[in-house]
Every structure is written in C-alpha cells, then in structure tokens.
XYZ file of N, CA and C in Angstrom:
753
model
N 0.814 -1.226 0.000
C 0.000 0.000 0.000
C 0.846 1.274 0.000
N 2.157 1.146 0.231
C 2.941 2.364 0.398
C 2.657 2.969 1.759
N 3.156 4.168 1.998
C 2.958 4.901 3.256
C 3.217 4.027 4.476
N 4.170 3.111 4.370
C 4.567 2.247 5.485
C 3.443 1.345 5.996
N 2.539 0.966 5.109
C 1.508 -0.027 5.413
C 1.632 -1.147 4.386
N 1.807 -2.366 4.865
C 1.926 -3.525 3.974
C 0.619 -4.309 3.990
N 0.050 -4.520 2.813
C -1.198 -5.264 2.682
C -0.990 -6.440 1.746
N -1.404 -7.623 2.176
C -1.366 -8.787 1.292
C -2.560 -9.681 1.584
N -2.920 -10.461 0.588
C -4.035 -11.389 0.694
C -3.516 -12.819 0.561
N -4.034 -13.706 1.393
C -3.646 -15.113 1.357
C -4.901 -15.950 1.580
N -5.425 -16.509 0.498
C -6.682 -17.263 0.542
C -7.775 -16.388 1.143
N -8.323 -16.787 2.284
C -9.443 -16.029 2.842
C -9.006 -14.992 3.875
N -7.700 -14.783 4.027
C -7.206 -13.828 5.015
C -6.586 -12.603 4.328
N -6.745 -11.457 4.979
C -6.013 -10.249 4.586
C -5.062 -9.904 5.726
N -3.823 -9.620 5.378
C -2.813 -9.253 6.368
C -2.463 -7.777 6.180
N -2.579 -7.016 7.267
C -2.219 -5.600 7.245
C -1.141 -5.392 8.302
N 0.030 -4.930 7.867
C 1.146 -4.756 8.795
C 1.638 -3.320 8.773
N 1.794 -2.740 9.953
C 2.472 -1.460 10.073
C 3.942 -1.709 9.745
N 4.515 -0.900 8.884
C 5.830 -1.213 8.341
C 6.788 -0.021 8.446
N 7.023 0.386 9.654
C 8.026 1.423 9.949
C 8.858 0.919 11.141
N 9.498 -0.218 10.970
C 10.105 -0.928 12.107
C 11.190 -0.146 12.825
N 11.942 0.685 12.098
C 13.026 1.437 12.731
C 12.503 2.476 13.715
N 11.223 2.816 13.625
C 10.590 3.776 14.532
C 9.546 3.089 15.414
N 9.681 1.781 15.601
C 8.686 1.017 16.370
C 7.272 1.283 15.849
N 7.186 1.466 14.536
C 5.905 1.710 13.874
C 5.165 2.918 14.440
N 5.953 3.955 14.760
C 5.330 5.220 15.124
C 4.469 5.711 13.966
N 3.252 6.096 14.261
C 2.268 6.407 13.227
C 2.457 7.810 12.671
N 2.486 7.923 11.357
C 2.502 9.207 10.673
C 1.132 9.457 10.044
N 0.894 10.689 9.597
C -0.368 10.993 8.921
C -0.515 10.134 7.665
N 0.595 9.914 6.960
C 0.548 9.060 5.779
C 0.155 7.633 6.112
N 0.624 7.121 7.256
C 0.252 5.764 7.663
C -1.237 5.680 8.000
N -1.766 6.734 8.597
C -3.203 6.745 8.899
C -4.011 6.656 7.610
N -3.599 7.418 6.597
C -4.268 7.347 5.302
C -4.123 5.960 4.693
N -2.939 5.362 4.860
C -2.711 4.024 4.344
C -3.570 2.978 5.016
N -3.816 3.136 6.314
C -4.696 2.207 7.026
C -6.121 2.285 6.487
N -6.605 3.503 6.276
C -7.954 3.664 5.734
C -8.044 3.074 4.328
N -7.041 3.339 3.508
C -7.032 2.807 2.143
C -6.990 1.284 2.154
N -6.249 0.707 3.092
C -6.183 -0.755 3.205
C -7.545 -1.332 3.565
N -8.224 -0.710 4.510
C -9.555 -1.184 4.901
C -10.519 -1.128 3.728
N -10.444 -0.047 2.943
C -11.322 0.080 1.779
C -10.993 -0.980 0.728
N -9.706 -1.266 0.545
C -9.303 -2.294 -0.404
C -9.819 -3.661 0.022
N -9.742 -3.952 1.299
C -10.240 -5.228 1.818
C -11.745 -5.324 1.643
N -12.451 -4.228 1.868
C -13.914 -4.226 1.727
C -14.334 -4.571 0.305
N -13.490 -4.215 -0.671
C -13.812 -4.517 -2.069
C -13.391 -5.927 -2.477
N -12.673 -6.608 -1.602
C -12.136 -7.937 -1.899
C -13.095 -8.967 -1.311
N -14.008 -9.469 -2.091
C -15.115 -10.272 -1.584
C -14.757 -11.596 -0.957
N -13.535 -12.108 -1.176
C -13.171 -13.413 -0.651
C -12.593 -13.367 0.758
N -12.350 -12.188 1.293
C -11.720 -12.077 2.606
C -12.706 -12.469 3.701
N -12.267 -13.350 4.596
C -13.102 -13.796 5.706
C -12.586 -13.305 7.055
N -11.360 -12.791 7.082
C -10.807 -12.245 8.325
C -9.610 -11.372 7.990
N -9.338 -10.404 8.869
C -8.203 -9.493 8.718
C -7.295 -9.664 9.928
N -5.989 -9.708 9.679
C -5.014 -9.798 10.764
C -4.135 -8.554 10.720
N -4.184 -7.776 11.799
C -3.383 -6.560 11.943
C -2.133 -6.872 12.758
N -0.992 -6.396 12.314
C 0.241 -6.635 13.055
C 1.217 -5.497 12.785
N 2.380 -5.583 13.418
C 3.428 -4.597 13.197
C 4.735 -5.285 12.888
N 5.436 -4.826 11.873
C 6.745 -5.381 11.538
C 7.808 -4.806 12.474
N 8.848 -5.596 12.747
C 9.927 -5.123 13.599
C 9.685 -5.418 15.063
N 10.267 -4.635 15.963
C 10.243 -4.961 17.390
C 8.938 -4.650 18.109
N 8.021 -3.921 17.487
C 6.799 -3.507 18.178
C 5.593 -3.497 17.258
N 4.414 -3.608 17.871
C 3.175 -3.381 17.134
C 3.109 -1.914 16.724
N 3.141 -1.020 17.708
C 3.205 0.418 17.404
C 3.462 1.195 18.677
N 4.384 2.148 18.579
C 4.685 3.013 19.727
C 3.761 4.219 19.783
N 2.763 4.277 18.901
C 1.800 5.374 18.922
C 2.089 6.428 17.869
N 1.344 7.505 17.932
C 1.505 8.577 16.960
C 2.885 9.197 17.091
N 3.583 9.339 15.980
C 4.877 10.023 15.951
C 4.587 11.522 16.016
N 4.657 12.072 17.220
C 4.247 13.458 17.440
C 5.072 14.422 16.595
N 6.384 14.199 16.547
C 7.243 15.103 15.791
C 6.891 15.087 14.309
N 6.681 13.891 13.763
C 6.341 13.787 12.341
C 4.955 14.355 12.074
N 4.015 14.069 12.970
C 2.629 14.496 12.748
C 2.473 16.007 12.849
N 3.270 16.646 13.713
C 3.122 18.092 13.912
C 4.072 18.912 13.041
N 4.835 18.242 12.177
C 5.760 18.979 11.307
C 5.016 19.815 10.272
N 3.764 19.466 10.015
C 2.940 20.216 9.066
C 1.620 20.570 9.763
N 1.583 21.707 10.465
C 0.378 22.078 11.222
C -0.890 22.132 10.370
N -0.758 22.566 9.116
C -1.943 22.634 8.259
C -2.503 21.248 7.987
N -1.625 20.264 7.852
C -2.089 18.898 7.637
C -2.837 18.394 8.863
N -2.368 18.763 10.055
C -3.062 18.378 11.284
C -4.475 18.932 11.274
N -4.605 20.217 10.922
C -5.927 20.858 10.900
C -6.829 20.178 9.876
N -6.306 19.934 8.664
C -7.108 19.295 7.616
C -7.585 17.915 8.055
N -6.712 17.161 8.676
C -7.057 15.788 9.051
C -7.868 15.718 10.336
N -7.910 16.818 11.092
C -8.683 16.826 12.333
C -10.160 17.107 12.082
N -10.462 17.725 10.942
C -11.854 18.055 10.622
C -12.604 16.770 10.260
N -13.756 16.509 10.887
C -14.486 15.271 10.576
C -15.142 15.308 9.205
N -15.246 14.134 8.586
C -15.972 13.987 7.327
C -17.436 13.745 7.669
N -18.349 14.611 7.241
C -19.762 14.485 7.643
C -20.364 13.130 7.295
N -19.955 12.541 6.174
C -20.563 11.281 5.756
C -20.066 10.094 6.589
N -18.982 10.289 7.365
C -18.471 9.208 8.203
C -18.643 9.483 9.691
N -18.591 10.761 10.050
C -18.639 11.098 11.472
C -17.302 10.943 12.164
N -16.227 10.747 11.400
C -14.882 10.615 11.955
C -13.932 11.530 11.192
N -12.845 11.921 11.858
C -11.783 12.604 11.127
C -10.748 11.564 10.698
N -9.651 12.010 10.076
C -8.684 11.065 9.526
C -8.028 10.217 10.604
N -7.788 10.817 11.778
C -7.170 10.068 12.870
C -8.120 8.992 13.382
N -9.375 9.332 13.538
C -10.366 8.378 14.031
C -10.683 7.293 13.012
N -10.762 7.677 11.744
C -11.132 6.704 10.713
C -10.055 5.641 10.537
N -8.794 5.976 10.817
C -7.722 4.987 10.717
C -7.967 3.802 11.641
N -8.690 4.050 12.714
C -9.074 2.970 13.632
C -10.480 2.450 13.338
N -11.428 3.361 13.181
C -12.828 2.942 13.066
C -13.131 2.249 11.739
N -12.295 2.450 10.736
C -12.501 1.760 9.457
C -12.532 0.245 9.653
N -11.811 -0.239 10.660
C -11.781 -1.689 10.905
C -13.048 -2.172 11.570
N -13.727 -1.284 12.292
C -15.018 -1.649 12.878
C -16.102 -1.697 11.816
N -15.914 -0.965 10.745
C -16.914 -0.927 9.675
C -16.869 -2.179 8.801
N -15.754 -2.876 8.774
C -15.656 -4.066 7.930
C -16.595 -5.166 8.432
N -17.202 -5.930 7.524
C -18.147 -6.977 7.929
C -17.468 -8.294 8.297
N -16.149 -8.289 8.433
C -15.406 -9.497 8.784
C -14.643 -9.245 10.079
N -14.299 -10.315 10.811
C -13.543 -10.121 12.046
C -12.151 -9.571 11.776
N -11.719 -8.679 12.639
C -10.380 -8.093 12.569
C -9.646 -8.518 13.837
N -8.477 -9.115 13.661
C -7.720 -9.677 14.771
C -6.366 -8.983 14.836
N -6.041 -8.403 15.974
C -4.746 -7.739 16.153
C -3.775 -8.702 16.812
N -2.599 -8.857 16.213
C -1.509 -9.654 16.780
C -0.471 -8.672 17.311
N -0.343 -8.590 18.634
C 0.409 -7.519 19.277
C 1.675 -8.059 19.938
N 2.770 -7.343 19.732
C 4.011 -7.648 20.436
C 4.743 -6.334 20.698
N 5.669 -6.360 21.622
C 6.439 -5.155 21.911
C 5.557 -4.025 22.425
N 5.845 -2.817 21.954
C 5.089 -1.658 22.422
C 3.745 -1.545 21.717
N 2.742 -1.226 22.493
C 1.410 -0.932 21.959
C 0.907 0.278 22.730
N 1.295 1.450 22.262
C 1.091 2.688 22.993
C 0.182 3.647 22.219
N -0.506 4.490 22.948
C -1.205 5.623 22.364
C -2.082 5.266 21.185
N -1.804 5.901 20.032
C -2.584 5.623 18.834
C -2.481 4.184 18.389
N -1.343 3.545 18.660
C -1.206 2.129 18.332
C -2.149 1.276 19.155
N -2.307 1.620 20.439
C -3.256 0.900 21.285
C -4.681 1.131 20.801
N -4.993 2.357 20.410
C -6.349 2.635 19.929
C -6.649 1.853 18.647
N -5.628 1.672 17.804
C -5.799 0.837 16.614
C -6.074 -0.606 17.014
N -5.311 -1.137 17.962
C -5.520 -2.512 18.418
C -6.893 -2.680 19.058
N -7.333 -1.679 19.806
C -8.643 -1.759 20.463
C -9.779 -1.741 19.454
N -9.540 -1.174 18.275
C -10.574 -1.146 17.240
C -10.744 -2.501 16.566
N -9.795 -3.416 16.772
C -9.951 -4.775 16.268
C -10.996 -5.503 17.110
N -11.502 -6.595 16.592
C -12.498 -7.373 17.332
C -11.853 -8.280 18.368
N -10.617 -8.691 18.119
C -9.881 -9.555 19.034
C -8.434 -9.084 19.079
N -7.786 -9.309 20.242
C -6.384 -8.938 20.411
C -5.630 -10.088 21.062
N -4.646 -10.622 20.347
C -3.737 -11.613 20.912
C -2.393 -10.931 21.133
N -1.779 -11.168 22.284
C -0.545 -10.456 22.628
C 0.487 -11.397 23.217
N 1.753 -11.092 22.960
C 2.839 -11.837 23.577
C 2.915 -11.493 25.063
N 3.471 -12.392 25.877
C 3.572 -12.107 27.318
C 4.359 -10.842 27.636
N 5.339 -10.482 26.778
C 6.158 -9.307 27.057
C 5.653 -8.037 26.376
N 4.472 -8.084 25.783
C 3.904 -6.882 25.168
C 3.594 -5.848 26.250
N 3.678 -4.584 25.873
C 3.417 -3.482 26.801
C 2.329 -2.578 26.241
N 1.464 -2.114 27.123
C 0.314 -1.302 26.716
C 0.289 -0.005 27.510
N -0.054 1.090 26.814
C -0.169 2.367 27.512
C -1.109 3.301 26.776
N -2.060 3.870 27.519
C -2.852 4.991 27.016
C -1.974 6.220 27.283
N -1.093 6.491 26.360
C 0.070 7.348 26.591
C -0.202 8.848 26.451
N -1.374 9.221 25.951
C -1.598 10.615 25.541
C -1.356 11.630 26.654
N -1.634 11.272 27.919
C -1.466 12.235 29.012
C -0.018 12.694 29.147
N 0.933 11.852 28.703
C 2.334 12.260 28.769
C 2.621 13.435 27.841
N 1.764 13.627 26.870
C 1.921 14.744 25.926
C 0.869 15.823 26.166
N 0.169 15.744 27.305
C -0.866 16.719 27.600
C -2.110 16.564 26.758
N -2.384 15.332 26.301
C -3.507 15.063 25.405
C -4.417 13.998 25.996
N -5.497 13.719 25.299
C -6.400 12.621 25.653
C -6.543 11.714 24.432
N -6.994 10.476 24.602
C -7.213 9.597 23.443
C -8.237 10.222 22.506
N -7.889 10.315 21.217
C -8.812 10.944 20.269
C -8.860 10.192 18.943
N -8.455 8.910 18.968
C -8.517 8.087 17.761
C -9.494 6.929 18.010
N -10.653 7.259 18.567
C -11.760 6.354 18.907
C -11.519 5.585 20.198
N -10.443 5.912 20.928
C -10.139 5.185 22.155
C -11.212 5.293 23.218
N -11.882 6.444 23.321
C -12.928 6.585 24.336
C -14.069 5.609 24.073
N -14.409 5.428 22.799
C -15.496 4.503 22.448
C -15.097 3.059 22.702
N -13.893 2.677 22.304
C -13.494 1.279 22.454
C -13.184 0.933 23.905
N -12.538 1.839 24.625
C -12.274 1.578 26.039
C -13.569 1.387 26.811
N -14.590 2.190 26.490
C -15.849 2.106 27.227
C -16.557 0.780 26.995
N -16.264 0.117 25.879
C -16.888 -1.172 25.597
C -16.143 -2.335 26.231
N -14.874 -2.124 26.516
C -14.034 -3.239 26.955
C -13.797 -3.276 28.456
N -13.653 -2.120 29.094
C -13.300 -2.117 30.512
C -14.167 -1.115 31.256
N -14.153 -1.197 32.583
C -14.933 -0.277 33.408
C -14.375 1.135 33.347
N -15.219 2.091 33.698
C -14.810 3.490 33.595
C -13.665 3.805 34.546
N -13.615 3.137 35.718
C -12.529 3.420 36.648
C -11.184 2.987 36.074
N -11.157 1.804 35.429
C -9.904 1.339 34.821
C -9.537 2.217 33.615
N -10.534 2.636 32.846
C -10.266 3.494 31.698
C -9.679 4.827 32.149
N -10.259 5.414 33.201
C -9.733 6.677 33.724
C -8.346 6.488 34.321
N -8.144 5.363 35.005
C -6.841 5.101 35.615
C -5.748 5.033 34.554
N -6.008 4.274 33.502
C -5.016 4.160 32.429
C -4.796 5.496 31.723
N -5.886 6.250 31.518
C -5.801 7.507 30.764
C -5.155 8.610 31.578
N -5.503 8.719 32.862
C -4.965 9.803 33.683
C -3.512 9.591 34.074
N -3.121 8.317 34.266
C -1.744 8.042 34.689
C -0.798 7.835 33.518
N -1.323 7.395 32.363
C -0.498 7.003 31.216
C 0.490 5.902 31.595
N 0.144 5.117 32.604
C 1.024 4.034 33.033
C 1.174 2.991 31.931
N 2.314 2.327 31.916
C 2.545 1.193 31.026
C 2.234 -0.086 31.785
N 1.405 -0.948 31.193
C 1.004 -2.194 31.856
C 1.415 -3.376 30.987
N 1.588 -4.522 31.633
C 2.005 -5.705 30.879
C 0.799 -6.454 30.329
N 1.075 -7.474 29.532
C 0.006 -8.201 28.849
C -0.903 -8.929 29.828
N -0.331 -9.464 30.897
C -1.147 -10.194 31.873
C -2.178 -9.267 32.503
N -1.759 -8.070 32.890
C -2.704 -7.111 33.461
C -3.719 -6.676 32.413
N -3.239 -6.413 31.190
C -4.149 -5.995 30.122
C -5.223 -7.056 29.886
N -4.838 -8.327 29.936
C -5.813 -9.402 29.751
C -6.776 -9.477 30.926
N -6.276 -9.216 32.123
C -7.123 -9.341 33.318
C -8.227 -8.300 33.356
N -8.015 -7.144 32.696
C -9.050 -6.108 32.703
C -9.832 -6.060 31.393
N -9.470 -6.914 30.431
C -10.243 -6.995 29.196
C -9.685 -6.263 28.002
N -8.483 -5.682 28.109
C -7.885 -5.022 26.952
C -7.397 -6.032 25.929
N -6.992 -7.201 26.403
C -6.427 -8.253 25.563
C -7.320 -9.481 25.635
N -7.554 -10.098 24.484
C -8.381 -11.302 24.423
C -7.640 -12.500 24.992
N -6.362 -12.639 24.622
C -5.577 -13.792 25.068
C -4.093 -13.468 24.973
N -3.344 -13.959 25.956
C -1.887 -13.846 25.934
C -1.327 -15.156 25.399
N -0.453 -15.070 24.403
C 0.063 -16.266 23.744
C 1.472 -16.001 23.225
N 2.266 -17.056 23.141
C 3.645 -16.904 22.682
C 3.723 -16.503 21.217
N 2.713 -16.880 20.429
C 2.723 -16.597 18.989
C 1.384 -15.989 18.569
N 1.231 -14.681 18.744
C -0.058 -14.045 18.432
C -0.486 -14.202 16.981
N 0.472 -14.147 16.061
C 0.116 -14.264 14.648
C -0.458 -15.639 14.338
N 0.183 -16.685 14.848
C -0.328 -18.042 14.622
C -1.699 -18.217 15.264
N -1.883 -17.637 16.452
C -3.179 -17.739 17.126
C -4.246 -16.991 16.340
N -3.876 -15.835 15.787
C -4.813 -15.067 14.968
C -5.214 -15.856 13.726
N -4.256 -16.534 13.108
C -4.560 -17.328 11.918
C -5.478 -18.497 12.259
N -5.240 -19.128 13.406
C -6.114 -20.248 13.803
C -7.545 -19.757 14.030
N -7.685 -18.614 14.679
C -9.032 -18.084 14.899
C -9.681 -17.700 13.574
N -8.909 -17.081 12.683
C -9.441 -16.712 11.362
C -9.950 -17.946 10.625
N -9.206 -19.036 10.710
C -9.611 -20.262 10.019
C -10.868 -20.869 10.654
N -10.975 -20.789 11.969
C -12.180 -21.308 12.639
C -13.419 -20.522 12.225
N -13.289 -19.203 12.229
C -14.436 -18.367 11.872
C -14.801 -18.547 10.404
N -13.796 -18.822 9.569
C -14.047 -18.991 8.127
C -14.923 -20.200 7.827
N -15.069 -21.116 8.781
C -15.942 -22.281 8.570
C -17.409 -21.925 8.800
N -17.688 -20.751 9.295
C -19.063 -20.324 9.572
C -19.596 -19.480 8.421
N -20.907 -19.332 8.396
C -21.535 -18.508 7.366
C -21.023 -17.076 7.429
N -20.513 -16.535 6.332
C -20.050 -15.143 6.360
C -21.178 -14.162 6.649
N -22.392 -14.527 6.276
C -23.537 -13.652 6.553
C -23.809 -13.604 8.055
N -23.725 -14.761 8.715
C -23.946 -14.791 10.157
C -22.819 -14.076 10.897
N -21.594 -14.241 10.436
C -20.463 -13.574 11.071
C -20.596 -12.055 10.934
N -20.917 -11.604 9.734
C -21.093 -10.159 9.520
C -22.255 -9.633 10.354
N -23.321 -10.422 10.436
C -24.483 -9.993 11.209
C -24.159 -9.921 12.693
N -23.367 -10.866 13.183
C -22.988 -10.859 14.598
C -22.176 -9.608 14.929
N -21.241 -9.270 14.056
C -20.429 -8.064 14.288
C -21.311 -6.824 14.270
N -22.215 -6.768 13.319
C -23.124 -5.617 13.206
C -24.066 -5.544 14.406
N -24.551 -6.693 14.840
C -25.480 -6.746 15.971
C -24.855 -6.157 17.227
N -23.667 -6.643 17.584
C -23.053 -6.181 18.816
C -22.548 -4.748 18.688
N -22.130 -4.352 17.498
C -21.676 -2.987 17.310
C -22.813 -1.996 17.546
N -24.005 -2.358 17.095
C -25.132 -1.432 17.206
C -25.833 -1.500 18.559
N -25.688 -2.623 19.264
C -26.484 -2.795 20.472
C -25.684 -2.769 21.763
N -24.369 -2.880 21.685
C -23.573 -2.958 22.904
C -23.765 -1.706 23.741
N -24.160 -1.896 24.973
C -24.419 -0.821 25.929
C -25.646 0.009 25.576
N -26.430 -0.451 24.609
C -27.701 0.227 24.320
C -28.752 -0.238 25.319
N -29.899 0.419 25.316
C -30.988 -0.016 26.178
C -31.497 -1.376 25.721
N -32.187 -2.080 26.619
C -32.737 -3.387 26.254
C -33.695 -3.255 25.075
N -34.528 -2.227 25.084
C -35.487 -2.041 23.992
C -34.772 -1.847 22.660
N -33.720 -1.022 22.666
C -32.941 -0.797 21.446
C -32.243 -2.088 21.015
N -31.707 -2.827 21.963
C -31.023 -4.083 21.649
C -31.976 -5.078 21.015
N -33.176 -5.191 21.548
C -34.148 -6.144 20.997
C -34.492 -5.774 19.551
N -34.616 -4.458 19.294
C -34.938 -4.012 17.933
C -33.799 -4.342 16.971
N -32.568 -4.127 17.425
C -31.417 -4.436 16.581
C -31.326 -5.936 16.344
N -31.603 -6.738 17.372
C -31.611 -8.196 17.212
C -32.583 -8.616 16.120
N -33.788 -8.065 16.182
C -34.802 -8.443 15.192
C -34.367 -8.049 13.786
N -33.877 -6.810 13.659
C -33.483 -6.311 12.340
C -32.300 -7.089 11.777
N -31.437 -7.568 12.645
C -30.264 -8.326 12.203
C -30.634 -9.764 11.859
N -31.508 -10.338 12.652
C -31.841 -11.753 12.476
C -32.760 -12.010 11.293
N -33.666 -11.096 11.020
C -34.694 -11.366 10.008
C -34.114 -11.731 8.643
N -33.114 -10.992 8.119
C -32.558 -11.394 6.815
C -31.920 -12.781 6.838
N -31.333 -13.157 7.980
C -30.724 -14.481 8.081
C -31.783 -15.580 8.063
N -32.869 -15.354 8.787
C -33.971 -16.323 8.787
C -34.574 -16.430 7.391
N -34.703 -15.280 6.731
C -35.275 -15.265 5.388
C -34.410 -16.073 4.423
N -33.100 -15.949 4.554
C -32.192 -16.724 3.701
C -32.398 -18.226 3.898
N -32.566 -18.628 5.156
C -32.772 -20.046 5.439
C -34.139 -20.507 4.919
N -35.134 -19.632 5.040
C -36.496 -19.998 4.622
C -36.595 -20.238 3.132
N -35.774 -19.490 2.362
C -35.844 -19.672 0.907
C -34.825 -20.708 0.427
N -34.147 -21.348 1.382
C -33.350 -22.518 1.054
C -31.986 -22.279 0.509
N -31.374 -21.122 0.775
C -30.007 -20.900 0.319
C -29.044 -21.621 1.249
N -28.068 -22.320 0.704
C -27.093 -23.009 1.576
C -26.331 -22.004 2.432
N -25.950 -22.383 3.655
C -25.187 -21.470 4.507
C -23.906 -21.010 3.827
N -23.610 -19.739 3.970
C -22.372 -19.192 3.434
C -22.455 -18.783 1.980
N -23.608 -19.011 1.325
C -23.739 -18.662 -0.099
C -24.427 -17.317 -0.261
C-alpha cells in the first residue's frame, strides 16, 4: 500500500502490517491514510473472511509520531476536521474503518502498543498479545487525551474506573494485566499463529452470520434493552429469510 503499510491477501485472510520498524511503527499521517485505504481495499475484496493486523519489527506500534505528525500544522488541521458522511476525522477513521468491515479483525500484538497504536488494536475485534507486550494509554504524557476512537473502544471493553486510571496516569502495563481487565483477548507466545487459527475457525461459519454478529453487537452494545431487541430483530430477520428460501449457509 505504500505509506509504510503492507497489505497482502492469502486465501481467505487479509494481512495488514504497520511497516516502519526502525521507529517502532510510530504512526505518521501518511500511515493513517494508508490504514484507511487498506480497509477500503479489503472491503472490495469479496473473498476475505478475516483481517489480521500486526506490526513489523520490534513492536506493534509506539503510537503517533508526534514530531512527524506536527511537522505540518496545516495537515493536522485538515485531518482533524471530521468527514460528515463518516462522522470521523482522519485520525479516528484509521481505527474505526476496521469496525466498519463486515469481517472479524484480529490484532496480533508484540512489543510496544502505545497511544494511537493501542487505539488501533482496540478497534480490532480480538487482540492476541505476547507475554512481554506493553500497553499504555500514553496521551497524558503529551498533555492530550485519546482521540482516535479510544474513548469509544475503552468504554466497551473495561470499566470506567480502569479506563480513567489508564488515561490519567499514562502508566505502562504488561500483557497479563491488560488481559485481566479486558484489553487483551488472550496472551500467547505466537499471536500471529493464534490469529490465523481463529481466522480459520471463523471462516468455517456462514459469512452472513459472522457479519451480522459483528453488526449486531456494534449497534447494540451498551444500548438499552429495547434498542437491543430491535437491533436483534433487524439483524436476524434477513438471516432467517435466507434459510427460509433454502439458500445453503455461506452462499
């Protein structure tokens, strides 16, 4: 994809890797654009059943490269303005684009997972991490707050006290602690292999049901019971209709 984002397809999987290893995959504005472009490319690739996000080199991502990102103040302003048709700006869309995909997105995390890199990982549906991976909601160290969809994803995964604790202190925590509070799905010696195994398991299920499940929970999580029931009905009805007219699962 250029812009230090590597995209490749292998059978039913799409692999997206942050590719700025000498900088621990510190995120630039160009990389954010590359992430969005990668998500759009995957959306047009009808055979993809799962996406695996990773980082090349010693880390998943050390977060936004502040020096690189602020070298062009006008670019910051342009990319900070939200797109009305999406409801996100360029920084937010680099993460939220993965929530929009109708297939599971799995983050394979190792090394540093800080700031914007953590927000990218949190936007995935699942996170596998090495035991020595490190996590930090780092923005407070720069006098900032999470602004790449982290508030939305943190609120879905952990309690408000833990979210505030991580955000206000900017402490670095290990994978075991991250898993204990729900930031990490599983700690494993080989996150990429674990991500591939999960991708293959999910690929045996109906893609319509998988997409519907992701859409269902995205629209109803933390909603009122009445809203959740309505979303359940709206999500389930097309699936029931498909079965009623006799289409084989997954077709």
